[in-house]
Structures are given as C-alpha cells and as structure tokens.
XYZ file of C-alpha atoms in Angstrom:
240
model
C 2.348 -45.083 -16.596
C 1.383 -46.364 -13.339
C 3.691 -44.254 -11.206
C 2.596 -41.119 -13.028
C -0.762 -42.015 -12.566
C -0.094 -42.496 -8.907
C 1.769 -39.123 -8.518
C -1.043 -37.423 -10.162
C -3.875 -38.670 -8.210
C -1.482 -37.752 -4.974
C -1.238 -34.318 -6.307
C -5.061 -33.893 -6.867
C -5.551 -35.285 -3.211
C -3.076 -32.680 -1.960
C -4.743 -29.739 -3.966
C -8.284 -30.858 -2.694
C -6.991 -30.990 0.979
C -5.341 -27.344 0.450
C -8.484 -25.972 -0.975
C -10.699 -27.154 2.053
C -8.132 -25.957 4.357
C -8.375 -22.310 2.754
C -12.203 -22.450 2.512
C -12.223 -23.118 6.197
C -10.682 -19.650 7.028
C -13.109 -16.565 7.311
C -13.520 -14.717 4.147
C -12.729 -11.193 5.847
C -9.656 -10.942 7.830
C -9.622 -8.947 10.943
C -6.459 -8.462 12.658
C -3.962 -5.841 13.793
C -0.147 -6.116 13.871
C 3.133 -4.319 14.367
C 4.834 -4.257 10.844
C 8.436 -3.176 10.336
C 9.066 -2.029 6.466
C 12.513 -1.494 5.050
C 12.810 -0.009 1.607
C 16.096 -0.122 0.090
C 17.141 1.730 -3.093
C 19.973 -0.164 -4.695
C 22.827 0.598 -7.025
C 23.475 -1.891 -10.167
C 25.145 -4.375 -8.053
C 22.194 -4.079 -5.602
C 24.302 -2.447 -2.713
C 22.243 -0.191 -0.911
C 22.283 3.690 -1.615
C 19.413 4.873 0.272
C 17.335 3.078 2.915
C 13.977 3.781 4.428
C 12.800 2.014 7.566
C 9.130 2.450 8.757
C 7.562 1.171 11.809
C 3.507 1.186 11.620
C 0.575 -0.239 13.449
C -1.406 -2.056 10.664
C -5.226 -2.837 11.046
C -6.771 -5.017 8.483
C -10.729 -5.222 8.617
C -11.957 -7.177 5.594
C -11.095 -4.799 2.516
C -10.144 -1.863 4.495
C -6.514 -1.200 5.719
C -5.670 1.560 8.013
C -1.981 2.306 9.059
C -0.724 4.358 11.914
C 2.810 5.528 11.282
C 4.818 5.124 14.681
C 8.431 5.894 13.115
C 10.123 6.656 9.773
C 13.977 7.064 9.186
C 15.807 7.551 6.058
C 19.357 6.492 6.094
C 21.620 7.904 2.982
C 25.464 8.221 2.747
C 25.828 7.224 6.530
C 23.500 10.045 7.913
C 20.129 8.977 9.637
C 17.058 11.405 9.083
C 13.673 11.350 10.812
C 10.967 11.537 8.225
C 7.997 10.501 10.400
C 5.874 13.478 9.857
C 6.277 13.755 5.991
C 5.971 10.025 5.386
C 3.010 10.211 7.576
C 1.344 12.783 5.378
C 2.258 10.972 2.240
C 0.674 7.626 3.437
C -2.404 9.206 4.885
C -3.220 10.638 1.442
C -2.377 7.256 -0.232
C -4.663 5.438 2.241
C -7.549 8.179 1.737
C -7.241 7.606 -1.970
C -7.383 3.563 -1.767
C -10.300 3.708 0.599
C -12.557 5.719 -1.468
C -11.643 3.449 -4.352
C -12.439 0.535 -2.220
C -15.753 2.002 -1.082
C -16.591 2.937 -4.602
C -16.044 -0.338 -5.758
C -17.889 -2.281 -3.121
C -21.641 -1.528 -3.850
C -20.807 -2.559 -7.652
C -19.168 -5.722 -6.435
C -15.990 -4.937 -8.193
C -12.292 -4.792 -6.991
C -10.844 -1.348 -6.470
C -9.069 -0.342 -9.800
C -5.976 1.048 -7.863
C -4.463 -1.784 -5.911
C -0.992 -1.336 -4.202
C -1.673 -4.457 -1.975
C -1.494 -7.845 -3.087
C -4.063 -10.229 -1.390
C -3.505 -13.924 -0.730
C -6.438 -14.645 -3.110
C -4.211 -12.895 -5.862
C -1.149 -14.946 -4.664
C -2.618 -18.611 -3.823
C -4.059 -20.414 -6.867
C -5.609 -23.316 -4.958
C -9.088 -22.021 -4.577
C -11.567 -23.144 -7.244
C -11.873 -19.704 -8.707
C -8.153 -19.747 -9.375
C -7.121 -23.241 -9.852
C -8.144 -23.321 -13.623
C -5.755 -20.729 -14.505
C -2.722 -23.090 -13.388
C -1.066 -26.219 -14.115
C 0.337 -27.898 -11.176
C 3.133 -30.135 -10.373
C 4.426 -31.869 -7.343
C 8.085 -31.127 -7.124
C 9.006 -32.997 -3.941
C 8.966 -32.896 -0.192
C 11.191 -31.078 2.283
C 11.462 -29.412 5.771
C 10.687 -25.763 6.373
C 11.324 -24.459 9.762
C 11.321 -27.833 11.317
C 8.027 -28.678 9.614
C 7.450 -31.424 6.777
C 6.266 -29.810 3.554
C 5.230 -30.626 0.104
C 6.658 -28.371 -2.588
C 4.132 -27.682 -5.421
C 4.991 -25.595 -8.313
C 2.143 -23.789 -10.216
C 2.338 -22.499 -13.887
C 0.083 -20.117 -15.118
C -1.726 -21.180 -18.265
C -1.862 -17.971 -19.960
C 1.013 -15.521 -19.031
C -0.690 -12.492 -17.854
C 0.945 -9.895 -15.040
C -1.726 -10.400 -12.339
C -1.194 -14.043 -12.569
C 1.888 -15.111 -10.127
C 3.789 -18.655 -10.407
C 6.289 -20.298 -8.818
C 6.855 -22.550 -5.782
C 4.451 -23.273 -2.626
C 5.460 -24.912 0.621
C 2.835 -26.799 1.987
C 2.387 -28.001 5.312
C 1.892 -31.753 5.294
C 0.235 -31.686 8.674
C -2.339 -28.845 8.241
C -2.226 -28.158 4.164
C -1.687 -24.391 5.088
C 0.702 -22.667 2.440
C 3.681 -21.646 4.675
C 6.084 -20.233 2.099
C 5.683 -18.920 -1.364
C 8.372 -17.820 -3.998
C 6.743 -16.314 -7.001
C 7.288 -13.960 -9.965
C 4.689 -12.634 -12.369
C 3.949 -14.973 -15.193
C 4.367 -12.009 -17.532
C 6.395 -8.723 -16.088
C 4.256 -5.515 -16.125
C 5.300 -2.571 -18.324
C 8.820 -1.204 -17.628
C 9.500 -4.084 -15.039
C 12.627 -6.222 -16.137
C 12.636 -8.576 -12.695
C 10.249 -9.016 -10.029
C 10.738 -11.712 -7.278
C 8.106 -11.958 -4.433
C 8.681 -14.211 -1.296
C 6.172 -14.534 1.325
C 5.869 -16.564 4.755
C 2.457 -17.098 6.060
C 1.570 -18.538 9.508
C -1.774 -19.962 10.860
C -2.707 -17.871 13.816
C -6.290 -18.248 15.697
C -8.520 -18.918 12.828
C -6.858 -16.834 10.095
C -3.793 -17.358 8.001
C -1.587 -14.353 8.349
C 1.405 -12.732 6.779
C 4.656 -13.227 8.959
C 7.232 -11.696 6.311
C 7.512 -10.726 2.670
C 10.268 -9.798 0.208
C 10.156 -8.026 -2.834
C 12.937 -7.389 -5.258
C 12.206 -5.136 -8.344
C 14.364 -4.188 -11.131
C 12.700 -1.921 -13.550
C 13.533 1.203 -16.066
C 11.860 3.974 -17.900
C 13.609 5.542 -20.712
C 17.219 6.301 -19.355
C 16.276 5.939 -15.405
C 16.664 2.438 -13.620
C 15.056 1.351 -10.495
C 16.377 -1.599 -8.375
C 14.729 -1.759 -4.945
C 14.029 -4.382 -2.200
C 11.201 -4.124 0.246
C 11.084 -6.479 3.105
C 8.289 -6.430 5.775
C 8.147 -8.042 9.140
C 4.814 -8.818 10.978
C 4.520 -9.038 14.845
C 2.309 -8.584 17.825
C -0.836 -10.022 16.140
C -4.087 -9.042 17.918
C -7.540 -10.281 17.092
C -10.068 -7.188 16.312
C -13.339 -8.182 18.121
C-alpha cells in the first residue's frame, strides 16, 4: 500500500499547488485580444460543407464581454462571400441580450441564465468550490510545447451536463493548467458528441485563453448537425 499512499499524497500536493496558483490570479479579468474564429459545418464524414471565418477584437472586463467584428467571410462550394455587416448585426443583438442578462443577474449575485461562454471556472475543477465535485487521478508526466507537465484526469462524481471531465496538462514549474481535453460528464439534450480542447497561457498577471477547439455532433428529429469551432487568440493587451 506504500506506493499507492505515496502517489496519493503527491497528487494531493499537486492539487494544493494548482489551487494556490489559481487563487493568485485576479477574480476579474481585464484584457483585449484579437480573435480569429473558424466555424465549420461538416458532412457525416466530418468534411467541410460551409466555413465561416470571423476576425474580431474581444474585450473582457470582468463579467462583461464586448466584441468588435472586423471581418467575416463565408466559404461554400468554392465561393467566398463577405458577410461582415449581417454577422455584425447578429452578434450585436446577441451580445446586447447577454449583457442585459449579466446586469440583471449581478445585483442578485446570480449567474446569467443565458450563457454561451464557458468560463475557466466552469472548466477548471481545482478550486475549493469545484474540487468536491470530482475524483482526481495522476495519470503521468509528459512534455507540452517543451515544458514538463503533470497529466491529471478529473472525473465528475455526479454526471451532469455542466460538469466537464477529462485530462489536464499542468506545468510542473508554475502549476498553471496549460492544456485541457474535456467532454461534458453528461451530454446535453440532442447532443451525441461534444469534445473541447483548450490551451491556456500565463500572461502578465492573468491566465489567458490562447486556443480552443470544440467538436459537436447533435441531432433533433431528422436533422443532424456536425460542427467544429476553432478560435485563436493573439495580440493581448491589458485594460488599465
């Protein structure tokens, strides 16, 4: 039982260090970045049928997110179409509704009921508030972009669609989560497959999103949807 006990205490020590590292970051993020989003509607073999590529300037100020759409194009059947204006209108309307929800929820101390944006708090299970929902296992050690990492598996104790589970690649030097490979512990209604990959990076005194990739397969009645959404974040700037 000694090796098992040793590995268990090593895991506990790693979890404590991750928790301390995350608590050192500010509660509210304040930054801007250039985001390139690619939305791919795919056929049953996951081959692209329609691609929508959007460049936007994203501002994150605490709970409030604002987007300035710089360019949007749609590529279908070999033809490229500029859809910047119509996309801008759609996004402005959606963001307006989200902002209203966030402002309504704030005085009551609630989370907005409509959320299209997963936060790190939803995805990182190492905070004291989230940890009790998970069982952790130290899977091994490895390399990620030239850095030594611990690989930790987290499994939800209760299978709920808002609890994500999977693998976390943790920097051995700083204890930052650098890569997440996740699935919902229970798929939401009409979703058959949902995979999420995220790359994070310490920047200034914040832990920022560098890349994300979501793969969704769902269906309702006779219609199936297969979609891949990829986002790249560059040109970070602090909001003073």
